mmCIF file of C-alpha atoms and ligand atoms in Angstrom:
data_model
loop_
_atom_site.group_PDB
_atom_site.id
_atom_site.type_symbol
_atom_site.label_atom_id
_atom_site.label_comp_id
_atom_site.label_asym_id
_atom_site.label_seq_id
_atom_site.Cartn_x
_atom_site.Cartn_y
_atom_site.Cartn_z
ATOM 1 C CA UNK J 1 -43.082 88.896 202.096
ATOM 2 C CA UNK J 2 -43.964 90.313 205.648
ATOM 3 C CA UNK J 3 -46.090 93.580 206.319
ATOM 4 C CA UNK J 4 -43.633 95.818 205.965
ATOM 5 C CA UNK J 5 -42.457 94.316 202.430
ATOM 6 C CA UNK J 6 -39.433 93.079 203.500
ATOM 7 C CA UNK J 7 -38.383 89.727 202.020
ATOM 8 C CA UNK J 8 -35.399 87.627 203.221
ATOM 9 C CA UNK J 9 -33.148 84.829 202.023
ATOM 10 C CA UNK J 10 -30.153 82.618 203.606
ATOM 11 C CA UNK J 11 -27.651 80.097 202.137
ATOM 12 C CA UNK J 12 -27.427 76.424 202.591
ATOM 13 C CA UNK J 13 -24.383 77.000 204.427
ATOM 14 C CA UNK J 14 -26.705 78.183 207.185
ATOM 15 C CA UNK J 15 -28.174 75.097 208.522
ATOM 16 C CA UNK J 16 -24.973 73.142 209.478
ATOM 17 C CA UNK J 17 -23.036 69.994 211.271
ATOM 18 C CA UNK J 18 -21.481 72.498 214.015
ATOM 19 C CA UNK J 19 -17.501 71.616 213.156
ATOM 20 C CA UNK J 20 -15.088 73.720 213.920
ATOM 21 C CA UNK J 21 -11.406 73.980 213.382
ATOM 22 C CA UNK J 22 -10.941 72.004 216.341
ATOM 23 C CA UNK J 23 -13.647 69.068 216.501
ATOM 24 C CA UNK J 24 -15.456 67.443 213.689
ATOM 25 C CA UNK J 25 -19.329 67.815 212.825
ATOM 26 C CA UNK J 26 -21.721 67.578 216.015
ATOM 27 C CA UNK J 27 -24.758 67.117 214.032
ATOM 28 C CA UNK J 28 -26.171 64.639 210.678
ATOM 29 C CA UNK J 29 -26.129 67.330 207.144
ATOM 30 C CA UNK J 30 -29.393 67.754 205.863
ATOM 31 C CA UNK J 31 -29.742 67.272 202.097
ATOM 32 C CA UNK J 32 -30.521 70.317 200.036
ATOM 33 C CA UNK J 33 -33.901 69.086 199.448
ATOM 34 C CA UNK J 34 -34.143 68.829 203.081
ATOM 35 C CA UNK J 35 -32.712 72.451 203.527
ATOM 36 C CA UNK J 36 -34.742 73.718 200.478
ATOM 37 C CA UNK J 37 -38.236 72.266 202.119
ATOM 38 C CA UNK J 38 -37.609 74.442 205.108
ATOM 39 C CA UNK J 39 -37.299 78.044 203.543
ATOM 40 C CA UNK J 40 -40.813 79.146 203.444
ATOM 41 C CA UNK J 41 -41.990 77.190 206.888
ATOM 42 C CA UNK J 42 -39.105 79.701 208.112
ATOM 43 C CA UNK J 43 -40.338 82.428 206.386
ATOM 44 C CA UNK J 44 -37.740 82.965 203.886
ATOM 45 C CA UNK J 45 -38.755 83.460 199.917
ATOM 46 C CA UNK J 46 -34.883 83.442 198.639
ATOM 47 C CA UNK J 47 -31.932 81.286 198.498
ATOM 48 C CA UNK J 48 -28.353 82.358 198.659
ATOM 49 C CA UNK J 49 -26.217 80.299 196.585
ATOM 50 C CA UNK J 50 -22.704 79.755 195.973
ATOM 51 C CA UNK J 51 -22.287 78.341 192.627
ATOM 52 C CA UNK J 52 -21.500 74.659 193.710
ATOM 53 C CA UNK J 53 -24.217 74.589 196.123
ATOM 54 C CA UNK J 54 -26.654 75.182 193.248
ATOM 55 C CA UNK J 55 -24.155 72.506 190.626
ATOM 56 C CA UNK J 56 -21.769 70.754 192.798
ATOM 57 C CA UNK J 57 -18.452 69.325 191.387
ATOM 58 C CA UNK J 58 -18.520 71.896 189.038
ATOM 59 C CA UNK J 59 -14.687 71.773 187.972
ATOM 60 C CA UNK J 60 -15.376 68.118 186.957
ATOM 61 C CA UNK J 61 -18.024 69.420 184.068
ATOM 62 C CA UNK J 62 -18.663 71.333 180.871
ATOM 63 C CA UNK J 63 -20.165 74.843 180.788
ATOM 64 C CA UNK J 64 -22.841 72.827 178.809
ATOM 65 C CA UNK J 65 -23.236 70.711 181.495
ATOM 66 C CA UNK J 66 -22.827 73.231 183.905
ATOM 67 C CA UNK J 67 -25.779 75.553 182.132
ATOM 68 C CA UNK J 68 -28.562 72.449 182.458
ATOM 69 C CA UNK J 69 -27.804 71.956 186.417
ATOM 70 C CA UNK J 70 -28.439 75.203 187.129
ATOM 71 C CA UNK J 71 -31.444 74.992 185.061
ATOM 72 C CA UNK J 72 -32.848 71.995 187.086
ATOM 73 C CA UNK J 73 -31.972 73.545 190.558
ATOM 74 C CA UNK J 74 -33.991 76.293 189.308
ATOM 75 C CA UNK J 75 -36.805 74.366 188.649
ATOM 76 C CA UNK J 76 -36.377 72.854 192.236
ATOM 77 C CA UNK J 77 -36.978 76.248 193.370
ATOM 78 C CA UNK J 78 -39.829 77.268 191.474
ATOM 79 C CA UNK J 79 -41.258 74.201 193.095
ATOM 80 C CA UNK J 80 -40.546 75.104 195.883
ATOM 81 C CA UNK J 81 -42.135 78.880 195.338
ATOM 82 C CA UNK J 82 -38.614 80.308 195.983
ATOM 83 C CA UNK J 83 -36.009 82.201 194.282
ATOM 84 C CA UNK J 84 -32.380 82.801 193.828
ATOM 85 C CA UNK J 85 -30.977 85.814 195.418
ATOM 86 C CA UNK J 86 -27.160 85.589 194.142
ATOM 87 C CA UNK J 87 -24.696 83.310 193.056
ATOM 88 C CA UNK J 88 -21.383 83.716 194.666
ATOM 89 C CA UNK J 89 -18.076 81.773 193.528
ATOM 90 C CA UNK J 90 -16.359 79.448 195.989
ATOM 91 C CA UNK J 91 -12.827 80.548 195.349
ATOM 92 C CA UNK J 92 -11.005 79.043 198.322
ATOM 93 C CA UNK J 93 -11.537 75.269 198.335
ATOM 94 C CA UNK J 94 -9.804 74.562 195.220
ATOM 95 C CA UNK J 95 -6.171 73.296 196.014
ATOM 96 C CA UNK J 96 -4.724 75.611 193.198
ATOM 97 C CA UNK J 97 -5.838 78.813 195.308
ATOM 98 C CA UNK J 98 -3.789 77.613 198.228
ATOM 99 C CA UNK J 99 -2.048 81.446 197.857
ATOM 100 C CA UNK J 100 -4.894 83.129 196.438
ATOM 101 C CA UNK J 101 -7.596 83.105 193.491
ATOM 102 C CA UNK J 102 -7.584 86.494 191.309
ATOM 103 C CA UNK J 103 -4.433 87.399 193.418
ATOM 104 C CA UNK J 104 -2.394 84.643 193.988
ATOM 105 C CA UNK J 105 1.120 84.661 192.900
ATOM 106 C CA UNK J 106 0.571 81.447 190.352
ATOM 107 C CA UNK J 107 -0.952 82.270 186.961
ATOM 108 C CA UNK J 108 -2.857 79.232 186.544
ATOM 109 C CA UNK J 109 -4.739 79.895 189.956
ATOM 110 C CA UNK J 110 -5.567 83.331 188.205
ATOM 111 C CA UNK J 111 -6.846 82.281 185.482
ATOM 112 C CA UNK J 112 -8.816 78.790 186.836
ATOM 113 C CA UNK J 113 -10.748 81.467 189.100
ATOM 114 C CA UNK J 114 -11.552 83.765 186.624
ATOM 115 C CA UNK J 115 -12.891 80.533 184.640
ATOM 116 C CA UNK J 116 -14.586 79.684 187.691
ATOM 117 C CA UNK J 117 -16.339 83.098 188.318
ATOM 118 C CA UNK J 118 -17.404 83.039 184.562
ATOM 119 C CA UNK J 119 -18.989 79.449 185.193
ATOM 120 C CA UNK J 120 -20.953 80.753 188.227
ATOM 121 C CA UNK J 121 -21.837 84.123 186.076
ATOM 122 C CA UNK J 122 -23.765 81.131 183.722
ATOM 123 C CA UNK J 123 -25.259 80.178 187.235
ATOM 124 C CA UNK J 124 -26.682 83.094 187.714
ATOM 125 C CA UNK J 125 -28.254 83.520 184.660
ATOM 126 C CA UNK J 126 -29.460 80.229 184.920
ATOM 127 C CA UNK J 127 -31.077 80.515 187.913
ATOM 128 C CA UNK J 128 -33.035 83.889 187.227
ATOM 129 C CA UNK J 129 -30.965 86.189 189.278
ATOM 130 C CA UNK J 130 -28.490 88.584 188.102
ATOM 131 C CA UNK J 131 -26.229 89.249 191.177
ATOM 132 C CA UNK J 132 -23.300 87.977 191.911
ATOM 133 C CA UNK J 133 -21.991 88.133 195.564
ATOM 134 C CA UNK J 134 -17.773 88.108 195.545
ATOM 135 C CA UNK J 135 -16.574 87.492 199.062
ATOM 136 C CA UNK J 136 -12.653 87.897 198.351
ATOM 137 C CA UNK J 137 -11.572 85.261 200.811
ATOM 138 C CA UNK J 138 -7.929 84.136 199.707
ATOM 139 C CA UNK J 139 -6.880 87.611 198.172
ATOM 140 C CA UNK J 140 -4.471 88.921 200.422
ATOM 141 C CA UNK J 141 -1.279 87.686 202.559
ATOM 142 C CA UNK J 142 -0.373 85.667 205.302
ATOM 143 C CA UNK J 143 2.961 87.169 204.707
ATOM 144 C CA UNK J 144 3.172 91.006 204.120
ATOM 145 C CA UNK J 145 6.272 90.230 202.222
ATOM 146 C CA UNK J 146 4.874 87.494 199.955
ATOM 147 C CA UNK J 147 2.883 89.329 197.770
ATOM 148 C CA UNK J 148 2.582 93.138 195.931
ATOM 149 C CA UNK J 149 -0.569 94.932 197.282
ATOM 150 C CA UNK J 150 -0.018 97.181 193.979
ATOM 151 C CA UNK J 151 0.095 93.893 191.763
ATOM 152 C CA UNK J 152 -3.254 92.390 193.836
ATOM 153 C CA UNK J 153 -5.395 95.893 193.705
ATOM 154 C CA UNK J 154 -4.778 95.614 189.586
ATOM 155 C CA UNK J 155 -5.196 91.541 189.646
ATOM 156 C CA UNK J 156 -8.822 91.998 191.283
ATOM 157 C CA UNK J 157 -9.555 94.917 189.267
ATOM 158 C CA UNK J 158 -8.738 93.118 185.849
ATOM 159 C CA UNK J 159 -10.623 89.932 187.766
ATOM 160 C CA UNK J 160 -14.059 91.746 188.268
ATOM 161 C CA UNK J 161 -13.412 93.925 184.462
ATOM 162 C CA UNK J 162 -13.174 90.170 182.869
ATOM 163 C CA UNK J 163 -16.455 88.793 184.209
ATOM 164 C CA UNK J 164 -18.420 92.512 184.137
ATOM 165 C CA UNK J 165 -17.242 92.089 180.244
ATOM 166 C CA UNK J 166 -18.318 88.654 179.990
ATOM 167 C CA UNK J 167 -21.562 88.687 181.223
ATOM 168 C CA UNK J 168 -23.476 91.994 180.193
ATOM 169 C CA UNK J 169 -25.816 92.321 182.265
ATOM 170 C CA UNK J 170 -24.752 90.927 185.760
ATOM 171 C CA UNK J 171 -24.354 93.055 188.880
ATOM 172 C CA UNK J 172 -21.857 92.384 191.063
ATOM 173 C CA UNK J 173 -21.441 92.782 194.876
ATOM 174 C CA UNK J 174 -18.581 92.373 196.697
ATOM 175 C CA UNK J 175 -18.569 91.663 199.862
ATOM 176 C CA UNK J 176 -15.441 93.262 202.498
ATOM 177 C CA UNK J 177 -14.337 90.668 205.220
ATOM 178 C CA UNK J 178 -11.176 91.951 207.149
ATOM 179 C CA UNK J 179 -9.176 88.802 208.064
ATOM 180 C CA UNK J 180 -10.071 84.731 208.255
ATOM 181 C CA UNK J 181 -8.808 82.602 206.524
ATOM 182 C CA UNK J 182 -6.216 85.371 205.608
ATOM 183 C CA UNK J 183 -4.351 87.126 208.009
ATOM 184 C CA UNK J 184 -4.775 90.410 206.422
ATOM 185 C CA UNK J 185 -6.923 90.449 203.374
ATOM 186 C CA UNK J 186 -7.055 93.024 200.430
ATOM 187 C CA UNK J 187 -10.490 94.103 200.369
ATOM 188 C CA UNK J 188 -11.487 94.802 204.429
ATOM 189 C CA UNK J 189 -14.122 97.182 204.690
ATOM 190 C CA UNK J 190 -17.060 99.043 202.734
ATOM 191 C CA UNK J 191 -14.474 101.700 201.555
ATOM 192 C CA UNK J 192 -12.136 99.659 199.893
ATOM 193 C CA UNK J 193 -14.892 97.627 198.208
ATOM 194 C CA UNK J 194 -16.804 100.768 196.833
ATOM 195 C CA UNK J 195 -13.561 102.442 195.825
ATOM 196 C CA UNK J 196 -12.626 99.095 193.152
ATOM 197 C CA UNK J 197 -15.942 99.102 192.046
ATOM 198 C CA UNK J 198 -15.861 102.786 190.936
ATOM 199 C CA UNK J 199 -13.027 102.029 189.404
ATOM 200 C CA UNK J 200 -13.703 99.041 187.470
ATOM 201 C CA UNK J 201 -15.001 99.439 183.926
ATOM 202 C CA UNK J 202 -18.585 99.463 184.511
ATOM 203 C CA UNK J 203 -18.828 100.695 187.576
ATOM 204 C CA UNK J 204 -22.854 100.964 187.925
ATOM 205 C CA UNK J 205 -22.491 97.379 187.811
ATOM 206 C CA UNK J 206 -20.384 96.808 190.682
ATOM 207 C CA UNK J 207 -21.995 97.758 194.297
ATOM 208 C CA UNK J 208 -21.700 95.870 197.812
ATOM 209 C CA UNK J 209 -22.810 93.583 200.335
ATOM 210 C CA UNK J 210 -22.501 94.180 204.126
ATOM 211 C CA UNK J 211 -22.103 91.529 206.680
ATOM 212 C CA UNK J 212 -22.771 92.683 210.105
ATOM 213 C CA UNK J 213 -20.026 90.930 211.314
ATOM 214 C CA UNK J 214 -17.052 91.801 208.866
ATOM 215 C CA UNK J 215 -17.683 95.486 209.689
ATOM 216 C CA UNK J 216 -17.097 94.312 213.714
ATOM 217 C CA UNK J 217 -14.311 92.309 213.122
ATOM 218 C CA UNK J 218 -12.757 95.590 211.000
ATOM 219 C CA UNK J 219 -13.421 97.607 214.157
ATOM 220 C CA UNK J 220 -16.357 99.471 212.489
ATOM 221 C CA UNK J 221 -19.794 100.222 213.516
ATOM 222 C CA UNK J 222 -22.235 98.509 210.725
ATOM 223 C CA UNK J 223 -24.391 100.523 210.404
ATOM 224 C CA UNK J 224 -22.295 103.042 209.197
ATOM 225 C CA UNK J 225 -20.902 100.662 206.601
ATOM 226 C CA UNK J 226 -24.368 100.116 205.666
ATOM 227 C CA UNK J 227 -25.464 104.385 205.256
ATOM 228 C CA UNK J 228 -22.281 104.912 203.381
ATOM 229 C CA UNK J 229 -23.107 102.112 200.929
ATOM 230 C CA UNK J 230 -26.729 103.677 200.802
ATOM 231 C CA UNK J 231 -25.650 107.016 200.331
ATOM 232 C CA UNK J 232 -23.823 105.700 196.895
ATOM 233 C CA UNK J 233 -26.777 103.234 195.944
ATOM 234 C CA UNK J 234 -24.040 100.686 196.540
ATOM 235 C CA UNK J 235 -25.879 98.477 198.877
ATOM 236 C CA UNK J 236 -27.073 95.722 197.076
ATOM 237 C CA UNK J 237 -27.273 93.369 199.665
ATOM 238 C CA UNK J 238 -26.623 92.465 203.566
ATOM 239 C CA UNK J 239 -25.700 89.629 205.721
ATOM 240 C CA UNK J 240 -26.684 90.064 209.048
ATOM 241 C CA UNK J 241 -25.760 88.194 211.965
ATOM 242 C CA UNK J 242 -23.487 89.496 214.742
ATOM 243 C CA UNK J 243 -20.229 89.173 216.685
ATOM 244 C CA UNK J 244 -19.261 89.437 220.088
ATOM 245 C CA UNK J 245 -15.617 91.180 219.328
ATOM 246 C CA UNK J 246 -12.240 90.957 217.666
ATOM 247 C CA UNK J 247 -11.832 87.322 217.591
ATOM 248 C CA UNK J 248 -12.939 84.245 214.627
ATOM 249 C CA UNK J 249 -15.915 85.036 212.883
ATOM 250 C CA UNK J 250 -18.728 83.631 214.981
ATOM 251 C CA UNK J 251 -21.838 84.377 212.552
ATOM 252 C CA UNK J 252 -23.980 84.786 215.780
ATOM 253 C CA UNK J 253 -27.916 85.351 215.308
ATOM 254 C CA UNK J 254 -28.558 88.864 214.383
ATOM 255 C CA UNK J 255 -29.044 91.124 217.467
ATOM 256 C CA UNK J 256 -28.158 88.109 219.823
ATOM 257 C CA UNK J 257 -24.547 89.939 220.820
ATOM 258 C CA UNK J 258 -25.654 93.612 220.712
ATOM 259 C CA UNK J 259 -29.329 94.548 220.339
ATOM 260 C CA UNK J 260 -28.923 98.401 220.240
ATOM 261 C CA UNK J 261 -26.496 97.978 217.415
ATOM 262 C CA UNK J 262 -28.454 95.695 215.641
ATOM 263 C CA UNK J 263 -31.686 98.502 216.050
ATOM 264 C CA UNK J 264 -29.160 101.181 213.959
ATOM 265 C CA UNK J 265 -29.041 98.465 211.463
ATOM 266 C CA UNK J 266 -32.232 97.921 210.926
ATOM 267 C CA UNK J 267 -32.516 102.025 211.617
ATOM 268 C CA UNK J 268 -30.892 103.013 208.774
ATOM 269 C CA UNK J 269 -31.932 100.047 206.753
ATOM 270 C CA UNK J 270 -35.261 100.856 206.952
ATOM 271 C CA UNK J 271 -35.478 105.110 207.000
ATOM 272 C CA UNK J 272 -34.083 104.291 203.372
ATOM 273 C CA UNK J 273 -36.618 102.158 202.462
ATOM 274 C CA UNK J 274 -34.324 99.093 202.024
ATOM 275 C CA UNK J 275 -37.488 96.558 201.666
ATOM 276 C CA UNK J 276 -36.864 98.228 197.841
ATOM 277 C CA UNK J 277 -33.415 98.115 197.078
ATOM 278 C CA UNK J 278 -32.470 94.061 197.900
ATOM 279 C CA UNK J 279 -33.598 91.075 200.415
ATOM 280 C CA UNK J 280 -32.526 90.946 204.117
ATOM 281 C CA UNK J 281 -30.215 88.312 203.801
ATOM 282 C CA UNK J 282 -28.996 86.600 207.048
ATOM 283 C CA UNK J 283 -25.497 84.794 207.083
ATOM 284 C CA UNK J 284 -25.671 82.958 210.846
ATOM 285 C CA UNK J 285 -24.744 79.679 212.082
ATOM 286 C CA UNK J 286 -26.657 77.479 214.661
ATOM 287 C CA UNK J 287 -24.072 77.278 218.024
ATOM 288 C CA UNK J 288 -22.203 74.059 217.798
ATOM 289 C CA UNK J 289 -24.797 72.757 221.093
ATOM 290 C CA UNK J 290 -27.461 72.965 219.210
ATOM 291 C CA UNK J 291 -29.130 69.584 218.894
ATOM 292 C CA UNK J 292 -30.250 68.409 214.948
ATOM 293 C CA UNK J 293 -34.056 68.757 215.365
ATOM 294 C CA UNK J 294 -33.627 72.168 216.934
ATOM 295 C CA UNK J 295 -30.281 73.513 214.519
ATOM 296 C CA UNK J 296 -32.836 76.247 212.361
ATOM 297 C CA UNK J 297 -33.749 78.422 215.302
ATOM 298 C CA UNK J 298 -30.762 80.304 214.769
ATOM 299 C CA UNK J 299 -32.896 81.751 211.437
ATOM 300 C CA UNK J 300 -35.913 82.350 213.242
ATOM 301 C CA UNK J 301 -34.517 83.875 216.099
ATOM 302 C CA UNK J 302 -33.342 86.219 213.606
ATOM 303 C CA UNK J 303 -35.813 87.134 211.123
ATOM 304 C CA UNK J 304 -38.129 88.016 213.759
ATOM 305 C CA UNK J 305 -35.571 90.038 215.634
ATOM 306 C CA UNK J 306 -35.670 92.145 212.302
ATOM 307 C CA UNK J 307 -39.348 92.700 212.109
ATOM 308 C CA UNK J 308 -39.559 93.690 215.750
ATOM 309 C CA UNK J 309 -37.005 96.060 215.360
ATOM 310 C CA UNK J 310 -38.570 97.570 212.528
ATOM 311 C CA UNK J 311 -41.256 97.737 214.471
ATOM 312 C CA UNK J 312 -38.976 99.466 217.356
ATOM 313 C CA UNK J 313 -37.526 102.082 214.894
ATOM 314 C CA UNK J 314 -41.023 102.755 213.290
ATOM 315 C CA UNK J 315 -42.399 103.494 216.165
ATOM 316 C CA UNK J 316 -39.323 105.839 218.304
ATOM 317 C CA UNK J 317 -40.584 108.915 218.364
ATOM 318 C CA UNK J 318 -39.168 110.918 215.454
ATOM 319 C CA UNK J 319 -40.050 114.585 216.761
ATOM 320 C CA UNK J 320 -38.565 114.331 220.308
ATOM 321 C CA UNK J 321 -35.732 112.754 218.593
ATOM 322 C CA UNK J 322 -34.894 115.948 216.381
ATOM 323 C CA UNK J 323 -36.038 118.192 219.626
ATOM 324 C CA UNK J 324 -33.238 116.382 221.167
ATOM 325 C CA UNK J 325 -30.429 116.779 218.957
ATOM 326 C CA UNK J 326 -31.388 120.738 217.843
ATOM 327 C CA UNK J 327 -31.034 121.042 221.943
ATOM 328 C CA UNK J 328 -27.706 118.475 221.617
ATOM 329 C CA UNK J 329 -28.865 117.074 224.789
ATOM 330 C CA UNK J 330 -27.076 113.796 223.775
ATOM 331 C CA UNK J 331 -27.204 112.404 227.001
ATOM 332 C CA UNK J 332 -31.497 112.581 226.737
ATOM 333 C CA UNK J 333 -31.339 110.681 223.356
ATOM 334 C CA UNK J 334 -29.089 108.132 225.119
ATOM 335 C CA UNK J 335 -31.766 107.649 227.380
ATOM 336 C CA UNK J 336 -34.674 107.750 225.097
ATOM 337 C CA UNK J 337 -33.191 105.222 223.226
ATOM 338 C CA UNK J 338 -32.416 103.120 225.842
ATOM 339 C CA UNK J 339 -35.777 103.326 226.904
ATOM 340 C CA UNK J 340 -37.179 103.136 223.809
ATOM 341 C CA UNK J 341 -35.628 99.741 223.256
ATOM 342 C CA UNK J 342 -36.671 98.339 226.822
ATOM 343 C CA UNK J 343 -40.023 99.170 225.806
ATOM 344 C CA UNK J 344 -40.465 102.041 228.297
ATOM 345 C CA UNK J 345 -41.633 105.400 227.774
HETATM 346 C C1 3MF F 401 -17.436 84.346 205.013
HETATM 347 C C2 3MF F 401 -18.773 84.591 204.535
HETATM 348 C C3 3MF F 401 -19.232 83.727 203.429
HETATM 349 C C4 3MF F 401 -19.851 84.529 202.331
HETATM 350 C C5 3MF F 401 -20.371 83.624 201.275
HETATM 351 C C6 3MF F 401 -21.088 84.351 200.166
HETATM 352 C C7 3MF F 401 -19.798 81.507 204.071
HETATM 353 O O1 3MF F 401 -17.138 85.015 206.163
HETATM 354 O O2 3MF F 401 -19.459 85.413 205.079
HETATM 355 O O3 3MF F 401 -20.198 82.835 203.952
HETATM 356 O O4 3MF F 401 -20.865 85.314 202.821
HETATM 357 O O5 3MF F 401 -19.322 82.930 200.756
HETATM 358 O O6 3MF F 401 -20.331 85.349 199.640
HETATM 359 MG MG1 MG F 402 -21.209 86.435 204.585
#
């Protein structure tokens, strides 16, 4: 935990080999033990899991089996003085969700990942967390005409009822992405996320998590995808990172494309006392150039971005700020900002 109380996590997914869709890995993998080692050096206390990073090959093995995995990887953590922030469901490897998971237009794919979620619900509660993070990434079309957005908005809904019924006490968060790998996918932004949950069957059970770069990609400012969450409780987690427009998801270091919207993230974050609601989870990905030895600076670069820019926000000065906006001299706020975040004035 740093001064402020803030406490951050990151998946295994974060330290990578650099392939793309168009050239093959750049750099050796590091085992998990490897990855695992380098958490706290980092200054990270939590690890975002999905559920076959924390029991690989799941499909192959019984819940049983499944159950006493978990429990080991959780010892590996406790080693390792760290903890599980989530457990989220890899939905879109599987050849049977070619079309979909909870949406696709096959039965058996609907029902294997409804299975599957239930297995990584066990996960959770294995591992001593109880959120689970759904990023929806086959449920929508790369055909308008292909599928029934009526049928899908009921299929997910009767998807997240199933596993809020199965597992009593698990939270769940999803988390909005507008496109990639679909073309258009069901679930793009904070609103439509927040509006299943409320109407699932349990809906204080269902909230959201924010990636920085999902909101950009949807054309929306994140930090206002992160206050409208807030202003609902919703916000149960965040993945920041960043994006440098409307193209593939690049998972950039936090603040490296845009620092002044990466201060109204941490802005609003922080003037509503985030540190106690969930962990500042980072989703970002080393550039592809990166050489192996030097592939986790990507995670510091970004954790300390954060804590500056708390530091930045704590330290704007509130009262000339409201003197500003009861005169609406916009254009002086502008400026003090600016300013502000040059470290002038
Ligand atoms: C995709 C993502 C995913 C999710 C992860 C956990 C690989 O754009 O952001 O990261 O965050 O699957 O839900
Ligand atoms: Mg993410």
């Amino acid at each position: 935990m740093d001064k402020y109380g803030y406490r951050f996590s990151f998946g295994p997914w974060n330290i990578h080999e650099g392939a793309d869709p168009f050239g093959p890995p750049v750099r050796p993998a590091r085992s998990f033990d490897e990855k695992l080692a380098s958490y706290k050096t980092l200054g990270f206390d939590a690890v975002q899991f999905h559920d076959d990073d924390a029991v690989p090959g799941l499909d192959a093995l019984s819940p049983a089996q499944i159950r006493s995995e978990a429990r080991a990887m959780r010892q590996k953590l406790e080693n390792q003085g760290l903890v599980a922030e989530f457990v989220a469901p890899r939905l879109w490897e599987h050849p049977i969700t070619v079309d979909g998971a909870f949406t696709s237009n096959d039965p058996q794919a609907r029902a294997y990942a409804i299975e599957r979620t239930k297995r990584t619900a066990d996960i959770a509660e294995e591992l001593g967390t109880d959120l689970m993070v759904v990023w929806l990434a086959r449920e929508g079309s790369y055909l308008r005409e292909s599928k029934n957005v009526l049928d899908a908005t009921h299929q997910l809904l009767e998807a997240i009822n199933a596993i809020l019924e199965y597992h009593p006490r698990l939270r769940i968060a999803i988390e909005p992405k507008p496109n990639e790998p679909m073309d258009l996918a069901y679930i793009p932004t904070m609103g439509h996320a927040l509006a299943l949950g409320f109407q699932t069957s349990q809906p204080d059970r269902v909230g959201v998590l924010m990636e920085s770069a999902h909101s950009i990609l949807a054309g929306l400012d994140p930090s206002d995808e992160i206050g409208f969450a807030l202003a609902f409780r919703k916000l149960w987690g965040v993945h920041l990172n960043d994006q440098n427009g409307l193209k593939f998801d690049e998972d950039r270091s936090f603040a490296s494309v845009d620092l002044r919207r990466a201060f109204n993230q941490v802005r609003v974050l922080d003037e509503n006392r985030y540190w106690e609601i969930g962990l500042v989870g980072l989703d970002v990905k080393a550039m592809r150039t990166q050489p192996f030895e030097l592939a986790t600076k990507h995670l510091r670069n970004s954790l300390h971005i954060f804590l500056q820019l708390v530091e930045v926000s704590r330290t704007l000065d509130r009262l000339k700020v409201q003197q500003l906006i009861a005169e609406r001299d916009y254009e002086e706020l502008d400026w003090l900002i600016l300013n502000h975040l040059m470290g002038k004035g």
